Short mmCIF file of C-alpha atoms in Angstrom, two decimals:
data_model
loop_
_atom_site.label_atom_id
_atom_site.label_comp_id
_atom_site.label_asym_id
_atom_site.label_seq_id
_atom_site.Cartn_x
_atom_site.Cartn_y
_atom_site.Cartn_z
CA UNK A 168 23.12 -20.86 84.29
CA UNK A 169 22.73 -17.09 83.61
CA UNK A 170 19.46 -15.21 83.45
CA UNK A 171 19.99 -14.51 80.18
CA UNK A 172 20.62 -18.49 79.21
CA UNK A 173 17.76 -19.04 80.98
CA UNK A 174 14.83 -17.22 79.52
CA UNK A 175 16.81 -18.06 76.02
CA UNK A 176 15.35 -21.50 76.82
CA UNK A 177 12.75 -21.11 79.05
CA UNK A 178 10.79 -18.30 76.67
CA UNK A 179 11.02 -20.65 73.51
CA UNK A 180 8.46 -23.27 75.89
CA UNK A 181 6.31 -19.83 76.46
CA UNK A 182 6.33 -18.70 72.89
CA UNK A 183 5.16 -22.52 72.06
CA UNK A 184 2.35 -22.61 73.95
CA UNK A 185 1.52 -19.59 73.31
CA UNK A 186 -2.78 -18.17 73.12
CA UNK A 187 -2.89 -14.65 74.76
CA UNK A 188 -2.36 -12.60 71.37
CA UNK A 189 -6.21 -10.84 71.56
CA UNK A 190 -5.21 -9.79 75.20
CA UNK A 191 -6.59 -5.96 75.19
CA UNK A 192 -4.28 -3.46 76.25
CA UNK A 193 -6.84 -2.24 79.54
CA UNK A 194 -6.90 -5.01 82.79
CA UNK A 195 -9.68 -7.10 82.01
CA UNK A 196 -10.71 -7.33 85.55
CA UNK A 197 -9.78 -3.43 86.06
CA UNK A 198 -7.47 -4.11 88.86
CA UNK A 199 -4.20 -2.60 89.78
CA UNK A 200 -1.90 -4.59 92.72
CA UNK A 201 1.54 -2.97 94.34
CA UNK A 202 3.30 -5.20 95.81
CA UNK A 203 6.53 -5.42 97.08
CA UNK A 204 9.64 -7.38 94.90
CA UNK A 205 10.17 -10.13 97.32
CA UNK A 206 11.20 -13.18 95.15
CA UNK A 207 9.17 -15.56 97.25
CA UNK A 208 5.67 -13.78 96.48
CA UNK A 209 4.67 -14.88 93.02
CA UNK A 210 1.68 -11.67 93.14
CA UNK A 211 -0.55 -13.43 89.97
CA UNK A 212 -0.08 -17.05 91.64
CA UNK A 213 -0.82 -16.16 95.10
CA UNK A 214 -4.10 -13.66 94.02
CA UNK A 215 -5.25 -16.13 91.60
CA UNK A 216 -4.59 -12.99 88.68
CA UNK A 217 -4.97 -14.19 85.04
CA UNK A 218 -2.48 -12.91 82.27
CA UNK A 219 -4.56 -9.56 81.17
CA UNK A 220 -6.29 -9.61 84.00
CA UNK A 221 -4.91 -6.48 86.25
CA UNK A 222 -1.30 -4.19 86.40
CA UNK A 223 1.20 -5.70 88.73
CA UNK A 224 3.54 -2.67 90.29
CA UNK A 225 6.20 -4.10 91.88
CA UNK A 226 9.40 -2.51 94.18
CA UNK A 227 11.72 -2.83 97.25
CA UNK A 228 8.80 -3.24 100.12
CA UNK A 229 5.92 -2.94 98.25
CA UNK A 230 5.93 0.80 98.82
CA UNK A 231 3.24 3.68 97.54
CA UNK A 232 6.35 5.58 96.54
CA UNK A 233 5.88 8.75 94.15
CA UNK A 234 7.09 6.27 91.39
CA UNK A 235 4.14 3.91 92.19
CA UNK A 236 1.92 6.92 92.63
CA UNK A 237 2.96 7.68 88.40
CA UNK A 238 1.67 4.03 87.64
CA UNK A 239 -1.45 4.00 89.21
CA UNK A 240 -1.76 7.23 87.90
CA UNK A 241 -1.66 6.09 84.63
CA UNK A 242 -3.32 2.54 85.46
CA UNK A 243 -6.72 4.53 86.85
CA UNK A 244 -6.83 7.64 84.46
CA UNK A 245 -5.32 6.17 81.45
CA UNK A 246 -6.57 2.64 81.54
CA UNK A 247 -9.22 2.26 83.74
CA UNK A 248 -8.43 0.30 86.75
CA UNK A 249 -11.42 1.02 89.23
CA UNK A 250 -9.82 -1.41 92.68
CA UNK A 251 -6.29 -1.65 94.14
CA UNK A 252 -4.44 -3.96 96.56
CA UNK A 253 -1.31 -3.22 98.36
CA UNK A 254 0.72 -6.22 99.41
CA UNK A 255 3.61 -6.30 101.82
CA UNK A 256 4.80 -9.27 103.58
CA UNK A 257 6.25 -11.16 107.05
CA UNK A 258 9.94 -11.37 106.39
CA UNK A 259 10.79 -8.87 104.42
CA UNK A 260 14.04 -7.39 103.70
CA UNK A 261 13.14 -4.05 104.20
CA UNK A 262 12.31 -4.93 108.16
CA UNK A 263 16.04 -6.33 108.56
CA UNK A 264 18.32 -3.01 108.20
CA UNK A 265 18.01 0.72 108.73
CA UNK A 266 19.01 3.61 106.18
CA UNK A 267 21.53 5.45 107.44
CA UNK A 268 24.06 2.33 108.15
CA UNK A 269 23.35 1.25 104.45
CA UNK A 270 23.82 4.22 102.62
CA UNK A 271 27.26 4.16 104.66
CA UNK A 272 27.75 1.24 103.67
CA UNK A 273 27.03 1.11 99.81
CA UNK A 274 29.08 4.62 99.71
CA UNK A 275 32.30 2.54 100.80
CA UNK A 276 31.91 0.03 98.64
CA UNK A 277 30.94 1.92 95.52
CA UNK A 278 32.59 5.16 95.96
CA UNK A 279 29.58 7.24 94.84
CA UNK A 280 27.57 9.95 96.69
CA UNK A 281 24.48 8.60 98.96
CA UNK A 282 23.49 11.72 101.09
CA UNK A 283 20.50 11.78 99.08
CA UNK A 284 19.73 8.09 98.83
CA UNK A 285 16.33 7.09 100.35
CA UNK A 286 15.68 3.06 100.85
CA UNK A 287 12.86 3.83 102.80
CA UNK A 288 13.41 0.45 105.52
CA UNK A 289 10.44 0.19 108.21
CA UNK A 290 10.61 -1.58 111.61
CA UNK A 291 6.50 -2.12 111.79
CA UNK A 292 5.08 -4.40 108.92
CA UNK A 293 1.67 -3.44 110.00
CA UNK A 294 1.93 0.46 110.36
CA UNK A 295 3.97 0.83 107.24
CA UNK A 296 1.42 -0.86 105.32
CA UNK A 297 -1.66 1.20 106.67
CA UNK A 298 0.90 3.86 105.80
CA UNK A 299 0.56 2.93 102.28
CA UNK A 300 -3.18 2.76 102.08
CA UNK A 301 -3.35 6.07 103.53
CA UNK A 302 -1.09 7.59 100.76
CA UNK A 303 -3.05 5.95 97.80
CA UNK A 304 -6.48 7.32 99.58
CA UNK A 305 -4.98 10.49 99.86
CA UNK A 306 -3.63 10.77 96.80
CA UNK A 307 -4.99 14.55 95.81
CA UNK A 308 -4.01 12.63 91.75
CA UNK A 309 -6.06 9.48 91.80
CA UNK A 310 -10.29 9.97 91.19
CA UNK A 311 -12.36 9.60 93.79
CA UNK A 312 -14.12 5.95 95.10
CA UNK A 313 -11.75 3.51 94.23
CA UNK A 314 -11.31 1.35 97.22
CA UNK A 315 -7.57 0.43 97.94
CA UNK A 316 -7.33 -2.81 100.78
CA UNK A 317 -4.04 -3.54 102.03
CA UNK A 318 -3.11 -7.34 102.74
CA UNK A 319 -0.15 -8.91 104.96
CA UNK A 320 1.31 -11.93 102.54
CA UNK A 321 2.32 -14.85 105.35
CA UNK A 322 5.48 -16.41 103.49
CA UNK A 323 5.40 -18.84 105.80
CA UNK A 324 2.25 -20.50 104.92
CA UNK A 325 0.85 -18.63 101.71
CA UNK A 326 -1.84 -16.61 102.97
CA UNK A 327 -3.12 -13.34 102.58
CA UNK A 328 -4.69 -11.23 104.96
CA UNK A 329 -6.40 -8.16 105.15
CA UNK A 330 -5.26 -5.84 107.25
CA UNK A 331 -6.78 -1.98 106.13
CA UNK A 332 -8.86 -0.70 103.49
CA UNK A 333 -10.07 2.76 102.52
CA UNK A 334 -11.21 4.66 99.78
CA UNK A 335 -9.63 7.35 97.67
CA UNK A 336 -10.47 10.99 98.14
CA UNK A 337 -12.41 9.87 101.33
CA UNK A 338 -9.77 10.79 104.02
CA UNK A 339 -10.75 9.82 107.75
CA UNK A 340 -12.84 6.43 106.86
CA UNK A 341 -10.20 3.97 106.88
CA UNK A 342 -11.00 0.80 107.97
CA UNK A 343 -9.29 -1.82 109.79
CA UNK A 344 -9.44 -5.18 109.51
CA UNK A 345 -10.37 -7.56 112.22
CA UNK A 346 -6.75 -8.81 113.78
CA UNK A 347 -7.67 -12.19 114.03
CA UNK A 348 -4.95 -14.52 111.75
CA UNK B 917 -16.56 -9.78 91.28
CA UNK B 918 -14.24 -7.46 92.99
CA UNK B 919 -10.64 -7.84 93.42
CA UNK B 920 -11.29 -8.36 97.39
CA UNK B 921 -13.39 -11.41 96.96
CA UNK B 922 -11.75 -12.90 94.40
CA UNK B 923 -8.50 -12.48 96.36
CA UNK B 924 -10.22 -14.24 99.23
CA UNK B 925 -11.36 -16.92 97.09
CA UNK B 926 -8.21 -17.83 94.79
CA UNK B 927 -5.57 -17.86 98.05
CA UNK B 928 -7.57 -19.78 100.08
CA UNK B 929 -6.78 -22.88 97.02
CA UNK B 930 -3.38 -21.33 97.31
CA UNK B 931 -3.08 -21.69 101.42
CA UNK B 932 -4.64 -25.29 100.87
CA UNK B 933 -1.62 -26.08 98.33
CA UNK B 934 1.42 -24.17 99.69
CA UNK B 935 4.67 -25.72 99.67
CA UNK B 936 7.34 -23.07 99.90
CA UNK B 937 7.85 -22.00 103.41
CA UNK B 938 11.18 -23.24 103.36
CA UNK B 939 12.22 -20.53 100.34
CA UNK B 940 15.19 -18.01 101.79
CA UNK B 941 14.95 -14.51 101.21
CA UNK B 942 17.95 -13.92 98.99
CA UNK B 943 16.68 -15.31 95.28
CA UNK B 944 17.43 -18.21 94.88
CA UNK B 945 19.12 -17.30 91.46
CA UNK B 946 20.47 -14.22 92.55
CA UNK B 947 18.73 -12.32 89.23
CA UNK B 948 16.63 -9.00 89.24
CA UNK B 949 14.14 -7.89 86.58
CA UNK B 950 12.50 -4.61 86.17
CA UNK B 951 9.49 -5.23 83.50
CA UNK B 952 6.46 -3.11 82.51
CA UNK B 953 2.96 -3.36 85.08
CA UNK B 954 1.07 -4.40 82.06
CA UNK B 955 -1.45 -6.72 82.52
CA UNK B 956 -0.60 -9.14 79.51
CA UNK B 957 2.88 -9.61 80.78
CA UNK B 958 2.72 -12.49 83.41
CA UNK B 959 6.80 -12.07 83.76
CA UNK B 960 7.56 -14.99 85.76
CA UNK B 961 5.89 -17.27 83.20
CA UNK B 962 7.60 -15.29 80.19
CA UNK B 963 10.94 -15.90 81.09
CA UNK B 964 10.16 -19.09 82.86
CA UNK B 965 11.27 -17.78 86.70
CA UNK B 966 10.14 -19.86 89.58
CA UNK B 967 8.94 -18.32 93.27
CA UNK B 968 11.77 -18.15 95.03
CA UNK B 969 14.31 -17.39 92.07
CA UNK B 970 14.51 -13.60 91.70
CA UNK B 971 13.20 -10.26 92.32
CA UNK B 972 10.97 -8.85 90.41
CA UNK B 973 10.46 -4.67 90.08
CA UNK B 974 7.78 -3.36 87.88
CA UNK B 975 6.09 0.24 86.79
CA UNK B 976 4.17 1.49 84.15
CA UNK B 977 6.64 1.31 81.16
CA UNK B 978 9.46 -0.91 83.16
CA UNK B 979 11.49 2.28 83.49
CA UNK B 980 15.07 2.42 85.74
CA UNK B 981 13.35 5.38 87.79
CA UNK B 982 15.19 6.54 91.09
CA UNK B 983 12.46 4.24 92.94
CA UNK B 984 13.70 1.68 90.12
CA UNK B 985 17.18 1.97 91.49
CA UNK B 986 16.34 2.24 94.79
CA UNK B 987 15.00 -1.41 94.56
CA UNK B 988 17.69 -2.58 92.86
CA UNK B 989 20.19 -1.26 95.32
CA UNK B 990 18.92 -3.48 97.75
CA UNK B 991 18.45 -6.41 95.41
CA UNK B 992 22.30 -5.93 95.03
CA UNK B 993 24.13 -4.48 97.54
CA UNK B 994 21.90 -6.28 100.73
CA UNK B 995 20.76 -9.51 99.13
CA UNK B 996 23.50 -10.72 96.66
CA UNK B 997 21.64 -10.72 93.35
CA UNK B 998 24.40 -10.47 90.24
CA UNK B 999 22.29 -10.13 86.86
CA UNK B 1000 19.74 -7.88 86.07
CA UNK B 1001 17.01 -7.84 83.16
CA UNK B 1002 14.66 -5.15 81.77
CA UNK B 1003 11.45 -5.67 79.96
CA UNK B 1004 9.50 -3.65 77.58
CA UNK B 1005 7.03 -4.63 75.59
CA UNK B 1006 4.97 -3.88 72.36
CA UNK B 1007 1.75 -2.15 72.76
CA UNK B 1008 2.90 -0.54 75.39
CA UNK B 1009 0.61 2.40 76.74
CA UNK B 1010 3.03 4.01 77.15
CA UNK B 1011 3.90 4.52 73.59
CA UNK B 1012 -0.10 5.91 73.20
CA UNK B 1013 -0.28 9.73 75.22
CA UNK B 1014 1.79 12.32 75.91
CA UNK B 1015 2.84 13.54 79.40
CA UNK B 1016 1.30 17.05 78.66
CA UNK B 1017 -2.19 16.65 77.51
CA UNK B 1018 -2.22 13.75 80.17
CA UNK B 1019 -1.26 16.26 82.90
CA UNK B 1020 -3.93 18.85 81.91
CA UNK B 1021 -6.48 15.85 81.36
CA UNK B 1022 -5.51 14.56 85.32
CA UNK B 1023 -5.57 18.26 86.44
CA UNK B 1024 -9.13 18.73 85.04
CA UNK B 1025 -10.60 15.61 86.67
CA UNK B 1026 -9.28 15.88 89.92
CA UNK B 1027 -8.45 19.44 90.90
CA UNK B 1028 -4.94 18.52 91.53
CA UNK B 1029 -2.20 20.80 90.87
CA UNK B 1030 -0.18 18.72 87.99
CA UNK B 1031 2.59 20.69 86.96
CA UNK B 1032 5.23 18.35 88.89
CA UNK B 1033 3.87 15.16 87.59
CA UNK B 1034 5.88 13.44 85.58
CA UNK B 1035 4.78 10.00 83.79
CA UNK B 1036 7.78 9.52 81.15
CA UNK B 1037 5.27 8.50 78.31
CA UNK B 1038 8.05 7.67 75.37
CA UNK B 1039 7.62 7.24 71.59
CA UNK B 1040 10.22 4.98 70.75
CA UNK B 1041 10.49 1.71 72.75
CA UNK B 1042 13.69 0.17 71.36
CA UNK B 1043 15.12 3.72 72.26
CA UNK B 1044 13.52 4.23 75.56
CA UNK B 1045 14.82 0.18 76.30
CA UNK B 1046 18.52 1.25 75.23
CA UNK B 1047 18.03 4.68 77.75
CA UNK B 1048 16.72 2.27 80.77
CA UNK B 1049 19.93 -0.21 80.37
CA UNK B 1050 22.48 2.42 79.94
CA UNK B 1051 20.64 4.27 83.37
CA UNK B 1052 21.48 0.68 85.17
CA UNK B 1053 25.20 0.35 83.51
CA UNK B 1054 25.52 3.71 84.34
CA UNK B 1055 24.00 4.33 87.88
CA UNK B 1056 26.80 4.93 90.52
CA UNK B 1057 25.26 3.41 93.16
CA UNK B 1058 25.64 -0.06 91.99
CA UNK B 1059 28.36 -2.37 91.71
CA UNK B 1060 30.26 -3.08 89.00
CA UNK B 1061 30.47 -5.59 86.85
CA UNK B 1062 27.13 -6.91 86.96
CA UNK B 1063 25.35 -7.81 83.36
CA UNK B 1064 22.11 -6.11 82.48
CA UNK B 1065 20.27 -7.29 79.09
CA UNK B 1066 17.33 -5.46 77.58
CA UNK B 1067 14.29 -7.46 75.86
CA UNK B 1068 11.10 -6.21 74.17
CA UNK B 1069 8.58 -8.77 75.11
CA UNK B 1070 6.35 -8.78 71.87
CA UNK B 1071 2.85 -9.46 73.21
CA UNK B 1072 1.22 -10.52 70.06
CA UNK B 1073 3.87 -13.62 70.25
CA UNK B 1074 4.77 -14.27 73.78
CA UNK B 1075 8.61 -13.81 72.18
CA UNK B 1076 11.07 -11.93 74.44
CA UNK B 1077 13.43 -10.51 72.20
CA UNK B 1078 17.26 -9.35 73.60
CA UNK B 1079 17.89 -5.86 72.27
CA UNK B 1080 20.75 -4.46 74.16
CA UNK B 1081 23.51 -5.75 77.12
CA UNK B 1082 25.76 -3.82 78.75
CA UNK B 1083 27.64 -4.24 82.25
CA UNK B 1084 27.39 -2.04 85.47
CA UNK B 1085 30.39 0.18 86.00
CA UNK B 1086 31.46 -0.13 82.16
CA UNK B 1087 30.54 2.66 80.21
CA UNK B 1088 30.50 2.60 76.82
CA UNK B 1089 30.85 -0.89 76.25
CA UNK B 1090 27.18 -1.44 75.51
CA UNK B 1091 26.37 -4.20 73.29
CA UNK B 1092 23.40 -4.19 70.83
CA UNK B 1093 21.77 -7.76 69.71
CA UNK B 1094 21.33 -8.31 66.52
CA UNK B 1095 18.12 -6.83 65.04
CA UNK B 1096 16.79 -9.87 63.47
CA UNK B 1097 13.40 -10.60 64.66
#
């Protein structure tokens, strides 16, 4: 079946059933989450996050890129989030290939131009993540005090632990997690 | 409660009900969606996609940025996925500012230096929908031939409405949807 057969039927069940029309436009719960795209993490089911209840920014590795930087951006300022997760994951594509092969690779087989094409792959789930947390709290365009954790998603048994957490505009106070799993 | 706790509390019920560490991590469905962050759009529940089916991408305004494509490139070319969806929705805040006053407003508040910041606020969303497809058909570092439909998820209803389809590689053979709502 094609995607677009499928939410033909499967949205018609949705619109049915559906009670979230007074849903305000602001997170209810003032959270924002980036996570990465991974089909297996299902971010609201495996948070417990209501519909309304916080923004869900999604991409390839779950990465604080300058696109997700815009969206919390507007989250925070805009609409009021005041805590953020950042989820990556065991598994993940992005730990499984290296740049420079790839951009070979997609320039053979699409013809186009990929000297400037960053996919940003990482060898060190851990690292890259603190990585992440370290860009949000240094952010010099998010306010000040809003405490960003950043959480290892197991896709082999569903949980999620907490690896880093900091606070924006509060450079140098990072704070690790205990290792245990 | 803060997003930290409640996170702690809701995947421990997850953990204790987990059944999917047998999932692969191509989808399962081979699709890709890029949808809006906002909060009232739960988008595996809208269009009825199961963990484990397809990848999901999402920023404020579920704009094909370069980070957009970037994901999608390796949704594609690196793990097989063949049909891609974008999702917009009504109320959008994205539809409510203007990058300008925004960037002045952020500049203000935190002392950063703003000029650079770009948020792609947009006034028409059947417009800025049609702009985001074409930027997929369009892009040249995808391959061809793969469809890409356009909905405007109507939050008041729950109703995902098809506005536009078009193909990868196949300019100007963009298809709009009838405008009957």
């Amino acid at each position: 079946m094609s995607l677009t057969e499928h939410i033909q039927q499967h949205n018609a069940r949705y619109v049915a059933r559906f009670d979230r029309s007074t849903l305000a436009l602001p997170p209810a719960r003032r959270w924002a989450i980036v996570a990465c795209m991974d089909a297996r993490l299902t971010v609201e089911e495996v948070t417990g996050i209501a519909t309304g209840d916080a923004h869900i920014i999604r991409n390839a590795g779950g990465l604080v890129t300058d696109d997700a930087i815009r969206s919390l951006v507007i989250s925070t300022h805009l609409l009021g989030t005041n805590e953020f997760a950042i989820i990556e994951h065991t598994g993940c594509g992005m730990l499984t290939f290296e740049d420079e092969p790839v951009r070979r690779q997609i320039a053979e087989r699409t013809g186009a131009d990929t000297g400037d094409l960053r996919l940003f792959a990482f060898r060190d789930l851990e690292a890259n993540l603190k990585e992440q947390v370290r860009r949000v709290a240094e952010s010099p365009l998010l306010p000040t005090g809003i405490p960003v954790t950043g959480y290892v998603y197991a896709v082999e048994t569903g949980k999620l632990r907490p690896v880093v957490s900091a606070t924006t505009g509060a450079a140098n106070v990072e704070r690790e997690h205990a290792s245990i799993r």
